[in-house]
Short mmCIF file of C-alpha atoms in Angstrom, two decimals:
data_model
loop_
_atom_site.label_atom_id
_atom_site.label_comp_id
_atom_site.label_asym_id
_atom_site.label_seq_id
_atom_site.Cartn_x
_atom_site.Cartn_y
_atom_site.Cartn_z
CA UNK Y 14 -21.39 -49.09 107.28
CA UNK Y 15 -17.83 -48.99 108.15
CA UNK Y 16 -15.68 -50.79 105.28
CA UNK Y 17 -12.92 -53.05 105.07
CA UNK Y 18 -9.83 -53.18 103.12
CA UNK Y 19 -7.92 -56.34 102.37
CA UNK Y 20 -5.32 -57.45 99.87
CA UNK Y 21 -6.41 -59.57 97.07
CA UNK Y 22 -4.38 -62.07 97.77
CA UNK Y 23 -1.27 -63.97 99.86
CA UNK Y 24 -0.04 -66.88 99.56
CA UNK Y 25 1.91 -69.54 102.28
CA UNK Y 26 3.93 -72.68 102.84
CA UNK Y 27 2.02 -75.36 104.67
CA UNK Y 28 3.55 -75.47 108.27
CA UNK Y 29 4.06 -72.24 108.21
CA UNK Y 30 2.38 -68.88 110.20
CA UNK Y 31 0.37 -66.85 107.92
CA UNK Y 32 -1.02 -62.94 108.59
CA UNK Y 33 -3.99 -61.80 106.77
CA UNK Y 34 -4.37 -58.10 107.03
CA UNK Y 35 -7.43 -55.79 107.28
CA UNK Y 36 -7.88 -52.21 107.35
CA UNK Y 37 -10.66 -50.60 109.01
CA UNK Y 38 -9.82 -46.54 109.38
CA UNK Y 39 -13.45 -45.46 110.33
CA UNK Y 40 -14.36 -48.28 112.53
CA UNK Y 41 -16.88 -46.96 115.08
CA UNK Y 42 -16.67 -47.57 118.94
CA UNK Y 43 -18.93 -49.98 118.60
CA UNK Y 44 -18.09 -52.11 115.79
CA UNK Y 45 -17.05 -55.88 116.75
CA UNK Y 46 -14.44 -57.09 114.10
CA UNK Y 47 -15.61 -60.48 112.46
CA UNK Y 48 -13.62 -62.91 109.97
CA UNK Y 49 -15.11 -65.50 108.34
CA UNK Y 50 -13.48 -67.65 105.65
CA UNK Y 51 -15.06 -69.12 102.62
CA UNK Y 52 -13.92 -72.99 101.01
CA UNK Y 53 -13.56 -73.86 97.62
CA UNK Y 54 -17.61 -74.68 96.71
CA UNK Y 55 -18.95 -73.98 100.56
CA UNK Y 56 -20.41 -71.78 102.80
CA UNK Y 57 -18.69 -69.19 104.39
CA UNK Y 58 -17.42 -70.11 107.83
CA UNK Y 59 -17.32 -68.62 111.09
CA UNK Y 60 -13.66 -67.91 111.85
CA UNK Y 61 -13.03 -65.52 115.01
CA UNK Y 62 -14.47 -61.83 115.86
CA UNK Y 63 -13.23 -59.75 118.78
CA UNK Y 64 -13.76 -56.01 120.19
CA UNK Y 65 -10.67 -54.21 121.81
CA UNK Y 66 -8.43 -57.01 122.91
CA UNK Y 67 -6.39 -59.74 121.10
CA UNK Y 68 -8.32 -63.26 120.98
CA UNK Y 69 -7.67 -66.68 120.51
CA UNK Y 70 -9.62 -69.88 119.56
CA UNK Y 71 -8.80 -73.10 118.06
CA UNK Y 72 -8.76 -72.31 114.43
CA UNK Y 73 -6.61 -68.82 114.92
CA UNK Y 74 -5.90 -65.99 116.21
CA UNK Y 75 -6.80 -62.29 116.30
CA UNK Y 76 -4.92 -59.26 116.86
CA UNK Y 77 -6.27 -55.75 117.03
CA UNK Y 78 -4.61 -52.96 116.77
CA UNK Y 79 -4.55 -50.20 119.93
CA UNK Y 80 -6.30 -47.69 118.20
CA UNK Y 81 -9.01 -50.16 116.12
CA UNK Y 82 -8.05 -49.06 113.08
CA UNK Y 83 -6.45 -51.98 111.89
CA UNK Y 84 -6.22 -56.30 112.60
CA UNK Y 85 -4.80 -59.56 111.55
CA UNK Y 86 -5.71 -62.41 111.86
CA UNK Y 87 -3.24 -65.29 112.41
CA UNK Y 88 -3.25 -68.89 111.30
CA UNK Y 89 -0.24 -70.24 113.28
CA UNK Y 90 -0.02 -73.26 111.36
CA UNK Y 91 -1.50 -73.53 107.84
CA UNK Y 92 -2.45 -76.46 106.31
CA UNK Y 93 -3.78 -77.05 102.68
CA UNK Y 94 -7.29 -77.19 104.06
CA UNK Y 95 -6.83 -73.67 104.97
CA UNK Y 96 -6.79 -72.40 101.56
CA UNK Y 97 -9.63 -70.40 101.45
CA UNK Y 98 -11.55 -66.71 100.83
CA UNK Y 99 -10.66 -64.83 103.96
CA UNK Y 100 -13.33 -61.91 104.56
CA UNK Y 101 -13.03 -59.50 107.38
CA UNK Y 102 -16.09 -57.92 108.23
CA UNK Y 103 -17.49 -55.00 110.91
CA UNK Y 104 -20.41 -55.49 112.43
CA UNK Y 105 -22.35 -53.03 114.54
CA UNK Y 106 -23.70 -53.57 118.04
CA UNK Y 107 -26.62 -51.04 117.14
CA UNK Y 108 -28.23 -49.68 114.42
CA UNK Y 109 -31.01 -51.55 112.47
CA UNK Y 110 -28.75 -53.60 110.17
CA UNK Y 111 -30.10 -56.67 112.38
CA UNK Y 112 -27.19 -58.30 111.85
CA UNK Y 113 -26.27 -59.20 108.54
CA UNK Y 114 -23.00 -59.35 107.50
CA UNK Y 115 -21.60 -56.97 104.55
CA UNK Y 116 -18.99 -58.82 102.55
CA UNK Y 117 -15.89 -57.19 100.33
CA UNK Y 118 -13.84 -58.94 97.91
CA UNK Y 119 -11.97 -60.88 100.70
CA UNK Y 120 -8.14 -62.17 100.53
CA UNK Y 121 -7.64 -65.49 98.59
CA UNK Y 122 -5.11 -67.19 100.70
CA UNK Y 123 -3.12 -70.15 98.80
CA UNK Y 124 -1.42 -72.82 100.41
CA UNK Y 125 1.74 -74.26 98.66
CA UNK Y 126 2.92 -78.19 100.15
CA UNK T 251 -25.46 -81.73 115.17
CA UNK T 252 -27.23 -80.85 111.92
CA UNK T 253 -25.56 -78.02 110.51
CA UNK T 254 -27.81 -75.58 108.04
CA UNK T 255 -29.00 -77.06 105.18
CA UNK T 256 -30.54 -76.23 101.73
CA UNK T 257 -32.05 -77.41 98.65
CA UNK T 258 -31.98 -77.90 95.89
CA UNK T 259 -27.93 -78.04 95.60
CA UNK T 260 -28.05 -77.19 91.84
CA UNK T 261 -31.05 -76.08 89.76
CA UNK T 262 -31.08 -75.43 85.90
CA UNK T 263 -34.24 -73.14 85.31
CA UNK T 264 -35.02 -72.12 81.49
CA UNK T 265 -35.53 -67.89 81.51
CA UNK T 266 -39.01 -67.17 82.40
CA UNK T 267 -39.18 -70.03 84.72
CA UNK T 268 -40.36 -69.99 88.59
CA UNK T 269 -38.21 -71.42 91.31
CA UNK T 270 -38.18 -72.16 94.85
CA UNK T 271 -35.26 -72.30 96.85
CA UNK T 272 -35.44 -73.92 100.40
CA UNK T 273 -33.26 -73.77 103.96
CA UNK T 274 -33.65 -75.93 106.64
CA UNK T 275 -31.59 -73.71 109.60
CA UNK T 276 -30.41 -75.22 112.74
CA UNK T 277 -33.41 -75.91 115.38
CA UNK T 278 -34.19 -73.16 117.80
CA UNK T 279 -32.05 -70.45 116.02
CA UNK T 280 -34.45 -67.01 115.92
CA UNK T 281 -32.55 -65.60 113.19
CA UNK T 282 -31.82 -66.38 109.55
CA UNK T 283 -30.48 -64.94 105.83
CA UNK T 284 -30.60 -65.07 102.82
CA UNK T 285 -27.14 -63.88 100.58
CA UNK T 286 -26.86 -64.04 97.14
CA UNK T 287 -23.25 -64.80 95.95
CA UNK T 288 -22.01 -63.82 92.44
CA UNK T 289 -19.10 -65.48 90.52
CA UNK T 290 -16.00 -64.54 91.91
CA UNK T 291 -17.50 -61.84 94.74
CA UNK T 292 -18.26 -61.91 98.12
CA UNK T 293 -21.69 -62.56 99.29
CA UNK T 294 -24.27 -59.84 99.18
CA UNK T 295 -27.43 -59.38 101.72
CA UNK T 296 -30.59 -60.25 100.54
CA UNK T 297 -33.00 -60.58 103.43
CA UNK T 298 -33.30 -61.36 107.32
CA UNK T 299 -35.57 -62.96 109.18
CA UNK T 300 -36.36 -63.28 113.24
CA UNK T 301 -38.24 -65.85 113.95
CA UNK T 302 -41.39 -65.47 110.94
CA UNK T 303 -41.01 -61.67 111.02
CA UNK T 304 -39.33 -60.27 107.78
CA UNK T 305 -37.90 -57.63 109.12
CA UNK T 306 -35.50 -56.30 106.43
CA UNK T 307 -35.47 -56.79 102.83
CA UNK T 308 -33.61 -54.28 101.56
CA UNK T 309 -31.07 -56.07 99.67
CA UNK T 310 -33.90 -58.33 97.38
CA UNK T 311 -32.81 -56.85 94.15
CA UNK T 312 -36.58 -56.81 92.49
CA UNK T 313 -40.21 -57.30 92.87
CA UNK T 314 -39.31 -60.98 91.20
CA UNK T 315 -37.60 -62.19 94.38
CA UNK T 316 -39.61 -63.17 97.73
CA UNK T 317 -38.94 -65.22 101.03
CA UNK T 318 -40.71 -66.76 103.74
CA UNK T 319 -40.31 -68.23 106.70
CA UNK T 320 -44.06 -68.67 107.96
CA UNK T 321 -43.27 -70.94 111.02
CA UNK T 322 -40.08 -69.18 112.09
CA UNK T 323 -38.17 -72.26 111.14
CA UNK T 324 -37.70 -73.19 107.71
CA UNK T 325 -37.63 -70.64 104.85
CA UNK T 326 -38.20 -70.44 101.21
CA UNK T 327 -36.83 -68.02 98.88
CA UNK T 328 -39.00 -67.83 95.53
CA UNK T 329 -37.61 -65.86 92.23
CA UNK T 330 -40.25 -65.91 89.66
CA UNK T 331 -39.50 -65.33 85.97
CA UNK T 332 -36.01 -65.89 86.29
CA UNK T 333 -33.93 -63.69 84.13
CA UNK T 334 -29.66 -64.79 83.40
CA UNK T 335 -28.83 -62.42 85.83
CA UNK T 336 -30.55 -64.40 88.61
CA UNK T 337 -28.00 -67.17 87.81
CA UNK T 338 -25.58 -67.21 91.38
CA UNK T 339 -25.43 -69.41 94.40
CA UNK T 340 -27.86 -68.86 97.14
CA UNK T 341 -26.64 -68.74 100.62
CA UNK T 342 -28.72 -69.30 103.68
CA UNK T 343 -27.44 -68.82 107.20
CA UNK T 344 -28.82 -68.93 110.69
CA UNK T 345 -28.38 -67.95 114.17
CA UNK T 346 -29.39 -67.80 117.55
CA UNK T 347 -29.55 -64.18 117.83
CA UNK T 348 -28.12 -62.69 114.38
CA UNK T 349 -28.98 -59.14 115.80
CA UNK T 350 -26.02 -59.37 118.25
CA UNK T 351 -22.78 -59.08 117.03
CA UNK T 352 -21.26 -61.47 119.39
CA UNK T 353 -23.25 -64.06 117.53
CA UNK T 354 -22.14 -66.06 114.97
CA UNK T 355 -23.37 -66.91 111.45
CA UNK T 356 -23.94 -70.77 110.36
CA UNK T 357 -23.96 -71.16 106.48
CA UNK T 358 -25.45 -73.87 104.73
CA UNK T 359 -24.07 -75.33 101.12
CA UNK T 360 -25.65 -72.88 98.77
CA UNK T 361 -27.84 -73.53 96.33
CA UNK T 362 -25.96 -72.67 92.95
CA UNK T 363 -28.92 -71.63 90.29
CA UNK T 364 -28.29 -71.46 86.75
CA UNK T 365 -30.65 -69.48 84.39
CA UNK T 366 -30.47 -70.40 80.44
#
């Protein structure tokens, strides 16, 4: 499987835009790019996942770079409830992985009021 | 709706001891997983399921650990003789069609097992 690299760890002002980073050099053609965050005692959570071409939803943001090897994903607005484990994942549109997701160490995003 | 949802939340089991660990997923979704989640790590694959079919395993770290899902809607994930190193928070998650990767993953609470 294709890995992920993200820093250990940013932190933000509430109000403010925050980047998370990820690094994905030997993403295949075929790879969609998933992030999913994890709160405090919970579940991870689905965040956003795209392909090729920037995306938006409620909750954020993503933007991928032209040649795949790289994306960020954008909170425009963070709040304290957006403290969280933020894990960006690949996952493949063949193979016989069925699916699940392959975790790393994630960034550990901390909100300051 | 009713999101994914699992039980016990917490279980103490003494070493040696059986234990069954159980996830309700949300109705109709074909697919579902079990993670196991160490302190301080990301979650790690331990199973899938579609439907009742278990069709990959490959991440259930010993003979000690099985799951089931024998009516394709909720599953049970059994560790017998527990040993400390069992002691993590298991993670259950479901979808519609977890083989796509267009789908998305719902996670239930964990169940957070402690071995002493």
């Amino acid at each position: 499987d294709a890995k992920t690299t993200q820093p250990n760890s940013m932190e933000s002002n509430e109000e403010e835009p925050v980047h998370l980073p990820c690094n994905h050099s030997t993403i295949s053609g075929t790879d969609y790019i998933h992030w999913y965050r994890q709160l405090p005692s919970q579940g991870p959570e689905y965040v956003i996942h795209g392909l090729t071409s920037n995306v938006n939803n409620r909750m954020a943001s993503l933007a991928i770079a032209e040649d795949r090897k790289s994306s960020t994903l954008i909170l425009h607005r963070a709040t304290l409830r957006d403290a969280a484990v933020y894990y960006c994942i690949l996952r493949s549109a063949g193979g016989t992985s069925y699916g699940k997701l392959t975790f790393g160490q994630g960034t550990i995003l901390t909100v300051h009021p | 709706g009713a999101g994914v949802s699992q039980s016990p939340r917490y279980k103490v089991a003494k070493r040696g001891q059986d234990v069954a660990l159980r996830c309700d997923p949300i109705s109709g979704h074909v697919s579902l997983f079990w993670y196991q989640q160490a302190l301080g790590q990301g979650p790690e694959f331990l199973t899938y399921f579609q439907n009742e079919a278990q069709l990959d395993k490959s991440g259930l770290p010993s003979d000690r650990f099985f799951a089931e899902r024998p009516e394709g809607s909720v599953s049970t994930l059994k560790i017998q003789r527990t040993q400390q190193e069992d002691s993590a928070v298991y993670l259950c998650a479901s979808s519609q069609l977890g083989q796509l990767p267009t789908y998305e993953q719902y996670f239930g609470p964990g169940t957070r097992l402690t071995v002493t």
